[in-house]
Short mmCIF file of C-alpha atoms and ligand atoms in Angstrom, two decimals:
data_model
loop_
_atom_site.label_atom_id
_atom_site.label_comp_id
_atom_site.label_asym_id
_atom_site.label_seq_id
_atom_site.Cartn_x
_atom_site.Cartn_y
_atom_site.Cartn_z
CA UNK A 1 -74.96 -207.97 -0.60
CA UNK A 2 -76.32 -210.78 1.57
CA UNK A 3 -77.69 -208.59 4.35
CA UNK A 4 -81.20 -207.27 4.25
CA UNK A 5 -83.69 -205.58 6.52
CA UNK A 6 -87.07 -206.81 7.60
CA UNK A 7 -89.54 -204.40 9.15
CA UNK A 8 -91.94 -204.89 12.03
CA UNK A 9 -94.82 -202.43 12.48
CA UNK A 10 -95.44 -200.46 15.64
CA UNK A 11 -99.07 -199.54 16.23
CA UNK A 12 -100.88 -196.96 18.33
CA UNK A 13 -102.08 -198.76 21.47
CA UNK A 14 -105.67 -197.51 21.38
CA UNK A 15 -106.50 -197.13 17.70
CA UNK A 16 -104.25 -199.79 16.20
CA UNK A 17 -103.05 -197.31 13.55
CA UNK A 18 -99.56 -198.03 12.20
CA UNK A 19 -97.03 -195.47 13.38
CA UNK A 20 -93.60 -196.64 12.35
CA UNK A 21 -91.57 -199.75 11.69
CA UNK A 22 -88.49 -201.23 13.29
CA UNK A 23 -85.77 -202.35 10.90
CA UNK A 24 -84.32 -205.75 11.84
CA UNK A 25 -81.21 -207.19 10.25
CA UNK A 26 -81.31 -210.50 8.35
CA UNK A 27 -78.54 -212.40 6.60
CA UNK A 28 -79.33 -214.52 3.58
CA UNK A 29 -76.49 -216.97 3.95
CA UNK A 30 -75.57 -218.76 0.70
CA UNK A 31 -75.64 -222.20 2.37
CA UNK A 32 -77.53 -221.78 5.60
CA UNK A 33 -80.42 -219.68 4.29
CA UNK A 34 -82.09 -216.87 6.19
CA UNK A 35 -80.29 -216.15 9.47
CA UNK A 36 -81.67 -214.14 12.38
CA UNK A 37 -79.48 -211.65 14.30
CA UNK A 38 -79.16 -214.10 17.19
CA UNK A 39 -77.00 -216.26 14.93
CA UNK A 40 -74.47 -213.60 13.91
CA UNK A 41 -74.82 -210.27 15.73
CA UNK A 42 -72.37 -211.20 18.51
CA UNK A 43 -69.81 -212.11 15.87
CA UNK A 44 -70.30 -208.75 14.15
CA UNK A 45 -69.83 -207.02 17.50
CA UNK A 46 -66.72 -208.97 18.48
CA UNK A 47 -65.07 -208.54 15.08
CA UNK A 48 -65.93 -204.85 14.86
CA UNK A 49 -67.79 -205.42 11.58
CA UNK A 50 -70.95 -204.09 13.24
CA UNK A 51 -69.65 -200.56 12.56
CA UNK A 52 -69.88 -201.12 8.83
CA UNK A 53 -72.97 -203.33 8.78
CA UNK A 54 -74.74 -201.01 11.22
CA UNK A 55 -74.02 -198.02 8.99
CA UNK A 56 -75.33 -199.98 6.02
CA UNK A 57 -78.55 -200.67 7.99
CA UNK A 58 -79.05 -196.95 8.66
CA UNK A 59 -78.49 -196.06 4.99
CA UNK A 60 -80.75 -198.84 3.81
CA UNK A 61 -83.57 -197.97 6.24
CA UNK A 62 -83.38 -194.31 5.11
CA UNK A 63 -83.44 -195.36 1.47
CA UNK A 64 -86.48 -197.56 2.11
CA UNK A 65 -88.39 -194.93 4.08
CA UNK A 66 -87.79 -192.38 1.36
CA UNK A 67 -89.11 -194.89 -1.21
CA UNK A 68 -92.19 -195.53 0.98
CA UNK A 69 -92.80 -191.80 1.22
CA UNK A 70 -92.71 -191.53 -2.56
CA UNK A 71 -95.13 -194.47 -2.74
CA UNK A 72 -97.42 -192.74 -0.21
CA UNK A 73 -97.17 -195.58 2.30
CA UNK A 74 -98.72 -194.22 5.53
CA UNK A 75 -95.74 -194.48 7.89
CA UNK A 76 -94.24 -191.75 10.04
CA UNK A 77 -90.79 -193.15 10.38
CA UNK A 78 -88.37 -196.00 10.89
CA UNK A 79 -86.45 -197.20 13.91
CA UNK A 80 -82.96 -198.66 13.54
CA UNK A 81 -81.05 -200.61 16.18
CA UNK A 82 -77.64 -199.20 16.90
CA UNK A 83 -74.89 -201.00 18.75
CA UNK A 84 -73.06 -199.27 21.59
CA UNK A 85 -69.84 -199.70 19.62
CA UNK A 86 -71.23 -197.45 16.89
CA UNK A 87 -72.01 -194.72 19.41
CA UNK A 88 -68.32 -194.62 20.28
CA UNK A 89 -67.37 -193.67 16.70
CA UNK A 90 -66.57 -189.95 16.78
CA UNK A 91 -68.29 -189.22 13.45
CA UNK A 92 -71.34 -191.43 14.00
CA UNK A 93 -73.85 -188.60 14.43
CA UNK A 94 -72.61 -186.84 11.30
CA UNK A 95 -72.85 -190.06 9.30
CA UNK A 96 -76.45 -190.62 10.41
CA UNK A 97 -77.42 -187.05 9.54
CA UNK A 98 -75.67 -187.40 6.18
CA UNK A 99 -77.69 -190.57 5.42
CA UNK A 100 -80.92 -188.75 6.25
CA UNK A 101 -79.97 -185.79 4.06
CA UNK A 102 -78.87 -188.03 1.19
CA UNK A 103 -82.38 -189.51 1.08
CA UNK A 104 -84.18 -186.22 1.58
CA UNK A 105 -85.56 -187.20 4.98
CA UNK A 106 -86.25 -185.07 8.01
CA UNK A 107 -84.22 -186.22 11.07
CA UNK A 108 -87.56 -186.55 12.90
CA UNK A 109 -88.38 -189.53 10.66
CA UNK A 110 -85.61 -191.59 12.25
CA UNK A 111 -85.52 -193.27 15.61
CA UNK A 112 -82.34 -194.80 16.95
CA UNK A 113 -82.72 -197.71 19.37
CA UNK A 114 -79.92 -198.05 21.87
CA UNK A 115 -79.46 -200.46 24.76
CA UNK A 116 -78.45 -200.13 28.36
CA UNK A 117 -74.99 -201.51 27.47
CA UNK A 118 -74.16 -197.87 26.71
CA UNK A 119 -73.42 -197.60 30.43
CA UNK A 120 -70.56 -200.09 30.26
CA UNK A 121 -67.31 -198.16 30.00
CA UNK A 122 -66.84 -194.47 29.35
CA UNK A 123 -70.09 -192.75 28.42
CA UNK A 124 -68.65 -189.38 27.35
CA UNK A 125 -68.55 -189.98 23.58
CA UNK A 126 -71.80 -191.99 23.34
CA UNK A 127 -73.75 -189.38 25.27
CA UNK A 128 -72.27 -186.51 23.20
CA UNK A 129 -73.20 -188.47 20.05
CA UNK A 130 -76.76 -188.98 21.22
CA UNK A 131 -77.12 -185.32 22.23
CA UNK A 132 -75.97 -184.26 18.78
CA UNK A 133 -78.56 -186.55 17.16
CA UNK A 134 -81.34 -185.49 19.52
CA UNK A 135 -80.56 -181.80 18.92
CA UNK A 136 -80.88 -182.43 15.19
CA UNK A 137 -84.34 -183.98 15.71
CA UNK A 138 -83.58 -187.72 15.70
CA UNK A 139 -85.55 -189.59 18.34
CA UNK A 140 -83.71 -191.88 20.75
CA UNK A 141 -85.32 -194.99 22.23
CA UNK A 142 -83.94 -197.13 25.06
CA UNK A 143 -84.53 -200.73 23.93
CA UNK A 144 -85.04 -203.85 26.07
CA UNK A 145 -85.61 -201.63 29.09
CA UNK A 146 -85.39 -203.40 32.42
CA UNK A 147 -82.99 -206.17 31.43
CA UNK A 148 -79.64 -204.41 31.33
CA UNK A 149 -77.22 -202.40 33.36
CA UNK A 150 -78.97 -199.13 33.92
CA UNK A 151 -79.27 -197.78 37.35
CA UNK A 152 -82.19 -195.39 37.43
CA UNK A 153 -79.89 -192.48 38.14
CA UNK A 154 -78.53 -192.86 34.61
CA UNK A 155 -81.87 -192.48 32.91
CA UNK A 156 -81.95 -188.71 33.02
CA UNK A 157 -78.40 -188.46 31.68
CA UNK A 158 -79.53 -189.82 28.34
CA UNK A 159 -81.42 -187.70 25.82
CA UNK A 160 -84.03 -190.41 25.28
CA UNK A 161 -87.63 -189.77 24.28
CA UNK A 162 -88.89 -193.36 24.28
CA UNK A 163 -88.67 -196.39 26.57
CA UNK A 164 -89.21 -199.82 25.07
CA UNK A 165 -90.45 -202.24 27.70
CA UNK A 166 -88.60 -205.52 27.23
CA UNK A 167 -90.65 -208.39 25.92
CA UNK A 168 -89.78 -210.57 28.93
CA UNK A 169 -92.13 -208.41 31.04
CA UNK A 170 -94.82 -208.53 28.37
CA UNK A 171 -94.55 -212.32 28.05
CA UNK A 172 -95.33 -212.81 31.75
CA UNK A 173 -98.26 -210.37 31.85
CA UNK A 174 -101.38 -212.17 32.91
CA UNK A 175 -99.24 -215.10 34.15
CA UNK A 176 -97.43 -213.55 37.06
CA UNK A 177 -98.58 -210.70 39.26
CA UNK A 178 -95.00 -209.50 39.52
CA UNK A 179 -94.83 -208.89 35.75
CA UNK A 180 -97.92 -206.72 35.96
CA UNK A 181 -96.49 -204.78 38.90
CA UNK A 182 -93.15 -204.29 37.15
CA UNK A 183 -94.71 -203.21 33.87
CA UNK A 184 -97.00 -200.79 35.69
CA UNK A 185 -93.97 -199.28 37.45
CA UNK A 186 -91.99 -198.95 34.23
CA UNK A 187 -94.89 -197.15 32.55
CA UNK A 188 -95.29 -194.85 35.58
CA UNK A 189 -91.56 -194.11 35.54
CA UNK A 190 -91.65 -193.30 31.83
CA UNK A 191 -94.69 -191.07 32.29
CA UNK A 192 -93.02 -189.20 35.16
CA UNK A 193 -89.97 -188.60 32.95
CA UNK A 194 -92.27 -187.57 30.06
CA UNK A 195 -91.10 -190.42 27.87
CA UNK A 196 -93.21 -192.30 25.39
CA UNK A 197 -93.65 -195.99 26.23
CA UNK A 198 -93.58 -198.77 23.66
CA UNK A 199 -94.16 -202.41 24.59
CA UNK A 200 -92.50 -205.07 22.46
CA UNK A 201 -93.22 -208.77 22.08
CA UNK A 202 -97.00 -208.38 22.26
CA UNK A 203 -98.41 -211.74 21.22
CA UNK A 204 -101.93 -211.88 22.65
CA UNK A 205 -104.96 -209.64 22.72
CA UNK A 206 -105.02 -209.95 26.50
CA UNK A 207 -101.49 -208.54 26.69
CA UNK A 208 -102.41 -205.72 24.29
CA UNK A 209 -105.44 -204.76 26.35
CA UNK A 210 -103.52 -204.79 29.62
CA UNK A 211 -100.72 -202.70 28.12
CA UNK A 212 -103.16 -200.18 26.74
CA UNK A 213 -104.86 -199.93 30.15
CA UNK A 214 -101.49 -199.45 31.84
CA UNK A 215 -100.83 -196.48 29.56
CA UNK A 216 -98.45 -197.75 26.88
CA UNK A 217 -98.49 -195.48 23.85
CA UNK A 218 -97.51 -197.96 21.17
CA UNK A 219 -97.34 -201.73 20.81
CA UNK A 220 -95.21 -204.06 18.70
CA UNK A 221 -95.36 -207.82 18.39
CA UNK A 222 -96.53 -210.91 16.55
CA UNK A 223 -100.16 -210.12 17.48
CA UNK A 224 -100.03 -207.39 14.85
CA UNK A 225 -97.40 -208.66 12.44
CA UNK A 226 -94.03 -210.37 12.33
CA UNK A 227 -91.03 -208.61 10.85
CA UNK A 228 -91.63 -208.57 7.09
CA UNK A 229 -89.74 -207.72 3.92
CA UNK A 230 -90.32 -204.10 2.86
CA UNK A 231 -93.18 -204.87 0.45
CA UNK A 232 -95.07 -206.82 3.11
CA UNK A 233 -94.75 -203.98 5.59
CA UNK A 234 -96.06 -201.48 3.03
CA UNK A 235 -99.08 -203.74 2.36
CA UNK A 236 -99.76 -204.00 6.09
CA UNK A 237 -99.58 -200.23 6.58
CA UNK A 238 -101.91 -199.55 3.65
CA UNK A 239 -104.40 -202.23 4.75
CA UNK A 240 -104.50 -200.85 8.30
CA UNK A 241 -104.98 -197.29 7.07
CA UNK A 242 -107.98 -198.41 4.98
CA UNK A 243 -109.52 -200.66 7.66
CA UNK A 244 -108.27 -199.73 11.12
CA UNK A 245 -108.51 -202.46 13.75
CA UNK A 246 -108.89 -201.13 17.25
CA UNK A 247 -106.69 -202.97 19.71
CA UNK A 248 -109.16 -202.74 22.56
CA UNK A 249 -112.90 -202.85 22.30
P1 LIG B 301 -84.78 -205.98 19.43
O1 LIG B 301 -84.28 -204.71 18.90
O2 LIG B 301 -85.29 -205.99 20.83
O3 LIG B 301 -85.88 -206.45 18.40
C1 LIG B 301 -87.04 -207.16 18.75
C2 LIG B 301 -86.86 -208.64 18.53
O4 LIG B 301 -88.04 -209.30 19.02
C3 LIG B 301 -86.77 -209.04 17.06
O5 LIG B 301 -85.93 -210.18 16.98
C4 LIG B 301 -88.20 -209.40 16.71
O6 LIG B 301 -88.32 -210.28 15.63
C5 LIG B 301 -88.63 -210.08 17.99
N1 LIG B 301 -90.08 -210.02 18.20
C6 LIG B 301 -90.94 -209.11 17.74
N2 LIG B 301 -92.20 -209.35 18.15
C7 LIG B 301 -92.13 -210.47 18.89
C8 LIG B 301 -93.11 -211.24 19.59
O7 LIG B 301 -94.30 -210.93 19.62
N3 LIG B 301 -92.66 -212.34 20.27
C9 LIG B 301 -91.34 -212.71 20.26
N4 LIG B 301 -91.01 -213.80 20.94
N5 LIG B 301 -90.40 -212.00 19.61
C10 LIG B 301 -90.78 -210.90 18.93
P2 LIG B 301 -84.76 -210.31 15.89
O8 LIG B 301 -85.20 -209.73 14.59
O9 LIG B 301 -84.30 -211.73 15.93
O10 LIG B 301 -83.64 -209.35 16.46
C11 LIG B 301 -82.98 -209.66 17.66
C12 LIG B 301 -82.11 -208.52 18.12
O11 LIG B 301 -81.00 -208.31 17.24
C13 LIG B 301 -82.83 -207.18 18.18
O12 LIG B 301 -83.63 -207.12 19.33
C14 LIG B 301 -81.64 -206.24 18.20
O13 LIG B 301 -81.12 -206.14 19.49
C15 LIG B 301 -80.64 -206.96 17.32
N6 LIG B 301 -80.62 -206.34 15.98
C16 LIG B 301 -81.47 -206.55 14.94
N7 LIG B 301 -81.13 -205.77 13.87
C17 LIG B 301 -80.05 -205.06 14.26
C18 LIG B 301 -79.23 -204.06 13.61
O14 LIG B 301 -79.44 -203.63 12.45
N8 LIG B 301 -78.18 -203.54 14.34
C19 LIG B 301 -77.93 -203.94 15.62
N9 LIG B 301 -76.89 -203.41 16.27
N10 LIG B 301 -78.69 -204.85 16.26
C20 LIG B 301 -79.73 -205.41 15.59
MG1 LIG B 302 -84.93 -202.86 18.88
MG1 LIG B 303 -86.03 -204.94 22.20
#
């Protein structure tokens, strides 16, 4: 009962309209207070507890989205981070679809964020799991793109619909020409593969404008809002729907 989810909005790059929210795990530790995933996620992975906590996160995000829908919060969906370990569980896809059904949600309302670590080890089960989810309508995003193990030849073996440009590229935009060149290439690659592109870690208006010009579809970062408890995210989404703030002028 000490885990909870915070939610960070993802906005449309041109209009600034809120599209969805990414669920991010937090641990309210009885002595140490609010802990970020950096402080405990490796431990969950190593101990195997991530299977259980990760499943809880999916259930909880579905419960919350269904509540938001009842409250008429203008959000299309939620994104949940999933560890590669979870994708190796043979019944993972069925458990995700069961969570969606239990909360009366369409599978299209859920996005699953995976990382390039899926390519370490045997990929047969993880890819079958992802295909099953994709066929049911769940959207698959490749997170932290450009930092991991993927060779480009792997990209088309995954049923992904979205590429999330890692925030390390975004951070260097406007500082280093190479970051601009790399980001431009990632967006071009995504476009050629007909994937949606989301940039994360957007902190400045200059970054947002560059990313929009480069052709990113959606943006996420402190410029818009930090990860917030569920009520804060709902307020943000409602405020934005009433008074949209264009990202670029
Ligand atoms: P991620 O999935 O890449 O999530 C984005 C991280 O970037 C979040 O860190 C978020 O707070 C942070 N961030 C967002 N906007 C900005 C910005 O403008 N600037 C900077 N500097 N940072 C920004 P957080 O919440 O600490 O999460 C860290 C990582 O922990 C996540 O990275 C994800 O890989 C993992 N994680 C979080 N929740 C879960 C979960 O439920 N399951 C699993 N397996 N992993 C999770
Ligand atoms: Mg993520
Ligand atoms: Mg990321």
